[in-house]
GROMACS .gro file of N, CA and C in nm:
model
  129
    1MET      N    1 -12.155   3.041 -18.463
    1MET     CA    2 -12.039   2.953 -18.451
    1MET      C    3 -12.044   2.846 -18.561
    2ASN      N    4 -11.929   2.819 -18.621
    2ASN     CA    5 -11.922   2.721 -18.729
    2ASN      C    6 -11.943   2.579 -18.673
    3VAL      N    7 -12.014   2.496 -18.747
    3VAL     CA    8 -12.045   2.360 -18.701
    3VAL      C    9 -11.918   2.276 -18.691
    4SER      N   10 -11.830   2.286 -18.790
    4SER     CA   11 -11.707   2.206 -18.790
    4SER      C   12 -11.618   2.244 -18.673
    5VAL      N   13 -11.615   2.372 -18.640
    5VAL     CA   14 -11.534   2.418 -18.526
    5VAL      C   15 -11.592   2.362 -18.396
    6PHE      N   16 -11.726   2.364 -18.386
    6PHE     CA   17 -11.794   2.310 -18.268
    6PHE      C   18 -11.765   2.162 -18.250
    7ILE      N   19 -11.773   2.085 -18.358
    7ILE     CA   20 -11.746   1.941 -18.355
    7ILE      C   21 -11.600   1.916 -18.315
    8HIS      N   22 -11.510   1.999 -18.366
    8HIS     CA   23 -11.368   1.985 -18.335
    8HIS      C   24 -11.344   2.005 -18.185
    9TYR      N   25 -11.405   2.110 -18.129
    9TYR     CA   26 -11.389   2.136 -17.987
    9TYR      C   27 -11.452   2.025 -17.903
   10LEU      N   28 -11.568   1.976 -17.947
   10LEU     CA   29 -11.637   1.870 -17.875
   10LEU      C   30 -11.551   1.743 -17.871
   11ALA      N   31 -11.490   1.709 -17.985
   11ALA     CA   32 -11.403   1.592 -17.993
   11ALA      C   33 -11.282   1.610 -17.902
   12LEU      N   34 -11.227   1.732 -17.899
   12LEU     CA   35 -11.111   1.762 -17.816
   12LEU      C   36 -11.145   1.744 -17.668
   13ILE      N   37 -11.263   1.793 -17.628
   13ILE     CA   38 -11.308   1.782 -17.489
   13ILE      C   39 -11.328   1.635 -17.452
   14LEU      N   40 -11.391   1.558 -17.543
   14LEU     CA   41 -11.415   1.416 -17.516
   14LEU      C   42 -11.284   1.339 -17.502
   15LEU      N   43 -11.187   1.369 -17.590
   15LEU     CA   44 -11.057   1.303 -17.584
   15LEU      C   45 -10.987   1.335 -17.453
   16THR      N   46 -10.991   1.462 -17.414
   16THR     CA   47 -10.927   1.504 -17.289
   16THR      C   48 -10.991   1.434 -17.170
   17PHE      N   49 -11.126   1.426 -17.173
   17PHE     CA   50 -11.200   1.362 -17.064
   17PHE      C   51 -11.165   1.215 -17.055
   18ARG      N   52 -11.160   1.149 -17.171
   18ARG     CA   53 -11.127   1.007 -17.175
   18ARG      C   54 -10.984   0.983 -17.124
   19TYR      N   55 -10.891   1.067 -17.168
   19TYR     CA   56 -10.751   1.054 -17.125
   19TYR      C   57 -10.741   1.071 -16.974
   20THR      N   58 -10.817   1.169 -16.920
   20THR     CA   59 -10.816   1.194 -16.776
   20THR      C   60 -10.868   1.072 -16.701
   21LEU      N   61 -10.977   1.013 -16.750
   21LEU     CA   62 -11.034   0.894 -16.685
   21LEU      C   63 -10.934   0.779 -16.687
   22GLU      N   64 -10.869   0.757 -16.802
   22GLU     CA   65 -10.772   0.648 -16.813
   22GLU      C   66 -10.654   0.671 -16.719
   23TYR      N   67 -10.608   0.797 -16.712
   23TYR     CA   68 -10.495   0.831 -16.625
   23TYR      C   69 -10.534   0.807 -16.479
   24GLU      N   70 -10.655   0.851 -16.441
   24GLU     CA   71 -10.701   0.833 -16.303
   24GLU      C   72 -10.709   0.684 -16.267
   25SER      N   73 -10.764   0.602 -16.358
   25SER     CA   74 -10.778   0.459 -16.329
   25SER      C   75 -10.641   0.393 -16.318
   26GLN      N   76 -10.546   0.434 -16.403
   26GLN     CA   77 -10.410   0.379 -16.395
   26GLN      C   78 -10.347   0.420 -16.262
   27HIS      N   79 -10.367   0.545 -16.223
   27HIS     CA   80 -10.311   0.597 -16.099
   27HIS      C   81 -10.364   0.518 -15.979
   28VAL      N   82 -10.495   0.493 -15.979
   28VAL     CA   83 -10.557   0.416 -15.871
   28VAL      C   84 -10.500   0.275 -15.866
   29THR      N   85 -10.484   0.214 -15.984
   29THR     CA   86 -10.430   0.078 -15.991
   29THR      C   87 -10.288   0.074 -15.934
   30ILE      N   88 -10.206   0.173 -15.970
   30ILE     CA   89 -10.068   0.179 -15.920
   30ILE      C   90 -10.069   0.194 -15.768
   31ASN      N   91 -10.159   0.279 -15.715
   31ASN     CA   92 -10.168   0.298 -15.570
   31ASN      C   93 -10.207   0.169 -15.500
   32ASN      N   94 -10.303   0.093 -15.558
   32ASN     CA   95 -10.347  -0.033 -15.500
   32ASN      C   96 -10.232  -0.134 -15.498
   33VAL      N   97 -10.154  -0.140 -15.607
   33VAL     CA   98 -10.041  -0.232 -15.614
   33VAL      C   99  -9.939  -0.197 -15.506
   34GLU      N  100  -9.914  -0.067 -15.487
   34GLU     CA  101  -9.819  -0.024 -15.384
   34GLU      C  102  -9.869  -0.064 -15.245
   35LYS      N  103 -10.000  -0.047 -15.222
   35LYS     CA  104 -10.057  -0.085 -15.092
   35LYS      C  105 -10.041  -0.234 -15.068
   36ILE      N  106 -10.065  -0.315 -15.171
   36ILE     CA  107 -10.053  -0.461 -15.159
   36ILE      C  108  -9.907  -0.498 -15.130
   37ARG      N  109  -9.814  -0.431 -15.199
   37ARG     CA  110  -9.671  -0.460 -15.177
   37ARG      C  111  -9.630  -0.427 -15.035
   38THR      N  112  -9.671  -0.309 -14.986
   38THR     CA  113  -9.634  -0.270 -14.849
   38THR      C  114  -9.700  -0.364 -14.748
   39GLY      N  115  -9.823  -0.407 -14.779
   39GLY     CA  116  -9.894  -0.500 -14.692
   39GLY      C  117  -9.821  -0.633 -14.683
   40LEU      N  118  -9.769  -0.682 -14.798
   40LEU     CA  119  -9.696  -0.809 -14.799
   40LEU      C  120  -9.565  -0.795 -14.724
   41ARG      N  121  -9.501  -0.680 -14.733
   41ARG     CA  122  -9.375  -0.658 -14.663
   41ARG      C  123  -9.396  -0.663 -14.512
   42LYS      N  124  -9.507  -0.603 -14.466
   42LYS     CA  125  -9.533  -0.598 -14.321
   42LYS      C  126  -9.556  -0.737 -14.264
   43GLU      N  127  -9.621  -0.825 -14.342
   43GLU     CA  128  -9.654  -0.959 -14.290
   43GLU      C  129  -9.537  -1.055 -14.287
   0.00000   0.00000   0.00000
């Protein structure tokens, strides 16, 4: 396997992983904000 191809795939995997982590953290933050909003409405 070519080294440059391997590095390219490795970078692609790392970028995808990082994007997934950022998306998950944003999703969790949005869910927490929604919970806080519904909690304030109930009170």
